[in-house]
């Protein structure tokens, strides 16, 4: 449709121990996976209620754990919103929504390098209006609960977060 323009890749994640395995998150086409360095691609997120993806991240300590943030975070007239964060523990075969449903647009997911249960989510929030589910969220229990660790106000979201791999308590 005219409000969902395709063709944009928002994020990708590569399995470091096997770089032939790559996940790609698209603006309006879900998540795709290749296991042969891009020769062929398989859609793996088609069973979910949203197809707009803003972030994809693998757990460095366990590449079978894949995190997906829905809602493209690039602010444009054709950006579609999402319904939170999804987690797969079987390399993208199945997904579970683990919360932050009202974050609408997720710009980045950062997974702790040694503990895949500790994850940070940069949530933009609604692109065209205020809401409280904005900021930098953290889970230490694999998505069962979330705490907003950086909240400015209802009009200010977070678009990026990077953990220092040698000192993962340092967040940029």
mmCIF file of C-alpha atoms in Angstrom:
data_model
loop_
_atom_site.group_PDB
_atom_site.id
_atom_site.type_symbol
_atom_site.label_atom_id
_atom_site.label_comp_id
_atom_site.label_asym_id
_atom_site.label_seq_id
_atom_site.Cartn_x
_atom_site.Cartn_y
_atom_site.Cartn_z
ATOM 1 C CA UNK A 1 0.000 0.000 0.000
ATOM 2 C CA UNK A 2 0.992 3.636 -0.305
ATOM 3 C CA UNK A 3 1.725 3.988 3.431
ATOM 4 C CA UNK A 4 4.091 1.020 3.644
ATOM 5 C CA UNK A 5 7.027 1.576 1.319
ATOM 6 C CA UNK A 6 9.465 -1.312 0.998
ATOM 7 C CA UNK A 7 13.071 -1.541 0.018
ATOM 8 C CA UNK A 8 14.764 -0.244 3.151
ATOM 9 C CA UNK A 9 17.023 -2.415 5.290
ATOM 10 C CA UNK A 10 17.108 -1.088 8.839
ATOM 11 C CA UNK A 11 19.401 -3.541 10.582
ATOM 12 C CA UNK A 12 21.431 -6.687 10.178
ATOM 13 C CA UNK A 13 23.134 -9.134 12.516
ATOM 14 C CA UNK A 14 25.871 -11.616 11.637
ATOM 15 C CA UNK A 15 26.759 -14.770 13.519
ATOM 16 C CA UNK A 16 30.406 -14.080 14.340
ATOM 17 C CA UNK A 17 31.362 -17.760 14.579
ATOM 18 C CA UNK A 18 29.738 -18.466 11.186
ATOM 19 C CA UNK A 19 29.501 -15.285 9.060
ATOM 20 C CA UNK A 20 27.516 -17.129 6.381
ATOM 21 C CA UNK A 21 24.526 -16.756 8.745
ATOM 22 C CA UNK A 22 23.036 -13.277 8.540
ATOM 23 C CA UNK A 23 19.724 -11.806 9.735
ATOM 24 C CA UNK A 24 18.272 -8.700 8.092
ATOM 25 C CA UNK A 25 15.497 -6.504 9.476
ATOM 26 C CA UNK A 26 13.551 -4.490 6.919
ATOM 27 C CA UNK A 27 11.425 -1.362 7.176
ATOM 28 C CA UNK A 28 8.242 -3.125 6.166
ATOM 29 C CA UNK A 29 9.134 -6.668 5.120
ATOM 30 C CA UNK A 30 9.942 -8.461 8.362
ATOM 31 C CA UNK A 31 13.114 -10.369 9.180
ATOM 32 C CA UNK A 32 15.059 -12.448 6.668
ATOM 33 C CA UNK A 33 17.766 -15.047 7.236
ATOM 34 C CA UNK A 34 20.506 -16.504 5.064
ATOM 35 C CA UNK A 35 22.696 -19.462 5.966
ATOM 36 C CA UNK A 36 24.736 -19.387 2.749
ATOM 37 C CA UNK A 37 26.240 -15.878 2.759
ATOM 38 C CA UNK A 38 23.314 -14.296 0.933
ATOM 39 C CA UNK A 39 22.850 -16.709 -1.963
ATOM 40 C CA UNK A 40 19.295 -17.360 -0.757
ATOM 41 C CA UNK A 41 17.136 -15.683 1.875
ATOM 42 C CA UNK A 42 14.194 -16.999 3.924
ATOM 43 C CA UNK A 43 11.568 -14.823 5.632
ATOM 44 C CA UNK A 44 11.404 -15.857 9.301
ATOM 45 C CA UNK A 45 9.062 -13.249 10.833
ATOM 46 C CA UNK A 46 6.007 -13.647 8.602
ATOM 47 C CA UNK A 47 3.917 -15.262 11.360
ATOM 48 C CA UNK A 48 4.005 -12.142 13.525
ATOM 49 C CA UNK A 49 1.334 -9.408 13.528
ATOM 50 C CA UNK A 50 3.757 -6.655 12.413
ATOM 51 C CA UNK A 51 6.364 -6.530 9.657
ATOM 52 C CA UNK A 52 8.082 -3.211 10.393
ATOM 53 C CA UNK A 53 11.502 -3.852 11.935
ATOM 54 C CA UNK A 54 13.795 -1.324 13.593
ATOM 55 C CA UNK A 55 16.410 -3.523 15.268
ATOM 56 C CA UNK A 56 17.878 -7.019 15.108
ATOM 57 C CA UNK A 57 20.516 -8.330 17.529
ATOM 58 C CA UNK A 58 22.153 -11.621 18.332
ATOM 59 C CA UNK A 59 23.453 -12.639 21.740
ATOM 60 C CA UNK A 60 27.249 -12.718 21.321
ATOM 61 C CA UNK A 61 27.499 -15.588 23.821
ATOM 62 C CA UNK A 62 24.738 -17.656 22.172
ATOM 63 C CA UNK A 63 23.905 -16.941 18.500
ATOM 64 C CA UNK A 64 20.719 -18.999 18.715
ATOM 65 C CA UNK A 65 19.221 -16.128 20.762
ATOM 66 C CA UNK A 66 17.861 -13.482 18.401
ATOM 67 C CA UNK A 67 16.203 -10.239 19.497
ATOM 68 C CA UNK A 68 13.934 -8.219 17.186
ATOM 69 C CA UNK A 69 12.674 -4.704 17.855
ATOM 70 C CA UNK A 70 9.617 -3.821 15.825
ATOM 71 C CA UNK A 71 8.730 -0.462 14.359
ATOM 72 C CA UNK A 72 11.142 1.246 12.016
ATOM 73 C CA UNK A 73 12.893 4.055 13.883
ATOM 74 C CA UNK A 74 13.717 6.148 10.801
ATOM 75 C CA UNK A 75 11.331 9.063 11.084
ATOM 76 C CA UNK A 76 9.649 9.470 7.706
ATOM 77 C CA UNK A 77 6.123 9.661 6.333
ATOM 78 C CA UNK A 78 6.149 5.949 5.471
ATOM 79 C CA UNK A 79 7.473 4.598 8.792
ATOM 80 C CA UNK A 80 5.231 1.926 10.239
ATOM 81 C CA UNK A 81 4.996 1.250 13.948
ATOM 82 C CA UNK A 82 5.598 -1.959 15.792
ATOM 83 C CA UNK A 83 4.311 -3.719 18.866
ATOM 84 C CA UNK A 84 7.411 -4.237 20.977
ATOM 85 C CA UNK A 85 10.308 -6.645 21.279
ATOM 86 C CA UNK A 86 10.440 -10.268 20.176
ATOM 87 C CA UNK A 87 12.868 -12.955 21.239
ATOM 88 C CA UNK A 88 13.816 -16.232 19.603
ATOM 89 C CA UNK A 89 15.866 -18.863 21.406
ATOM 90 C CA UNK A 90 16.011 -21.220 18.412
ATOM 91 C CA UNK A 91 17.766 -19.096 15.763
ATOM 92 C CA UNK A 92 14.570 -17.571 14.409
ATOM 93 C CA UNK A 93 12.352 -20.642 14.103
ATOM 94 C CA UNK A 94 9.893 -19.280 16.690
ATOM 95 C CA UNK A 95 9.385 -15.896 18.344
ATOM 96 C CA UNK A 96 7.812 -14.665 21.572
ATOM 97 C CA UNK A 97 6.768 -11.062 22.196
ATOM 98 C CA UNK A 98 8.555 -10.041 25.404
ATOM 99 C CA UNK A 99 7.084 -6.590 25.941
ATOM 100 C CA UNK A 100 7.465 -2.861 25.340
ATOM 101 C CA UNK A 101 4.338 -2.948 23.172
ATOM 102 C CA UNK A 102 3.769 0.809 23.309
ATOM 103 C CA UNK A 103 7.351 1.719 22.351
ATOM 104 C CA UNK A 104 6.141 1.829 18.712
ATOM 105 C CA UNK A 105 9.608 2.367 17.136
ATOM 106 C CA UNK A 106 12.803 0.637 18.289
ATOM 107 C CA UNK A 107 16.137 1.922 17.012
ATOM 108 C CA UNK A 108 18.635 -0.501 18.536
ATOM 109 C CA UNK A 109 19.008 -3.573 20.732
ATOM 110 C CA UNK A 110 22.270 -4.219 22.586
ATOM 111 C CA UNK A 111 22.873 -7.629 24.170
ATOM 112 C CA UNK A 112 25.409 -8.114 26.952
ATOM 113 C CA UNK A 113 28.433 -9.992 25.520
ATOM 114 C CA UNK A 114 28.523 -12.652 28.260
ATOM 115 C CA UNK A 115 24.972 -12.709 29.645
ATOM 116 C CA UNK A 116 22.223 -13.067 27.005
ATOM 117 C CA UNK A 117 19.577 -12.324 29.654
ATOM 118 C CA UNK A 118 20.788 -8.714 29.955
ATOM 119 C CA UNK A 119 19.576 -6.593 27.068
ATOM 120 C CA UNK A 120 19.145 -2.878 26.384
ATOM 121 C CA UNK A 121 16.497 -1.503 24.023
ATOM 122 C CA UNK A 122 16.621 2.006 22.559
ATOM 123 C CA UNK A 123 12.965 2.989 22.182
ATOM 124 C CA UNK A 124 11.994 6.017 20.143
ATOM 125 C CA UNK A 125 8.317 5.942 21.073
ATOM 126 C CA UNK A 126 5.523 7.322 18.903
ATOM 127 C CA UNK A 127 6.991 9.324 16.033
ATOM 128 C CA UNK A 128 4.212 11.922 15.966
ATOM 129 C CA UNK A 129 3.132 12.349 19.555
ATOM 130 C CA UNK A 130 4.116 11.928 23.169
ATOM 131 C CA UNK A 131 4.137 8.672 25.086
ATOM 132 C CA UNK A 132 5.852 7.331 28.202
ATOM 133 C CA UNK A 133 7.309 4.152 26.693
ATOM 134 C CA UNK A 134 10.395 5.969 25.370
ATOM 135 C CA UNK A 135 14.012 5.891 26.439
ATOM 136 C CA UNK A 136 16.551 3.187 27.150
ATOM 137 C CA UNK A 137 15.058 0.031 28.619
ATOM 138 C CA UNK A 138 16.950 -2.787 30.321
ATOM 139 C CA UNK A 139 16.065 -6.360 31.157
ATOM 140 C CA UNK A 140 18.187 -8.700 33.249
ATOM 141 C CA UNK A 141 15.805 -11.638 33.005
ATOM 142 C CA UNK A 142 15.583 -12.190 29.258
ATOM 143 C CA UNK A 143 12.616 -9.900 28.698
ATOM 144 C CA UNK A 144 10.321 -11.042 31.517
ATOM 145 C CA UNK A 145 10.569 -7.557 33.056
ATOM 146 C CA UNK A 146 11.868 -4.202 31.783
ATOM 147 C CA UNK A 147 13.118 -1.091 33.543
ATOM 148 C CA UNK A 148 13.440 2.294 31.867
ATOM 149 C CA UNK A 149 17.004 3.289 32.793
ATOM 150 C CA UNK A 150 17.099 6.506 30.734
ATOM 151 C CA UNK A 151 13.894 8.520 30.503
ATOM 152 C CA UNK A 152 14.042 12.205 29.592
ATOM 153 C CA UNK A 153 10.373 13.032 28.976
ATOM 154 C CA UNK A 154 7.327 11.924 26.967
ATOM 155 C CA UNK A 155 8.681 13.606 23.828
ATOM 156 C CA UNK A 156 12.279 12.325 23.837
ATOM 157 C CA UNK A 157 13.227 8.839 22.730
ATOM 158 C CA UNK A 158 16.492 6.961 22.330
ATOM 159 C CA UNK A 159 17.645 5.795 18.907
ATOM 160 C CA UNK A 160 20.924 4.036 19.619
ATOM 161 C CA UNK A 161 22.836 2.190 22.330
ATOM 162 C CA UNK A 162 26.148 0.356 22.147
ATOM 163 C CA UNK A 163 27.778 -1.684 24.899
ATOM 164 C CA UNK A 164 31.535 -1.637 25.329
ATOM 165 C CA UNK A 165 32.422 -5.308 24.815
ATOM 166 C CA UNK A 166 35.410 -5.106 27.175
ATOM 167 C CA UNK A 167 33.436 -3.239 29.855
ATOM 168 C CA UNK A 168 29.748 -4.021 29.164
ATOM 169 C CA UNK A 169 28.516 -1.840 32.025
ATOM 170 C CA UNK A 170 29.642 1.097 29.883
ATOM 171 C CA UNK A 171 26.896 2.096 27.468
ATOM 172 C CA UNK A 172 27.269 4.615 24.681
#
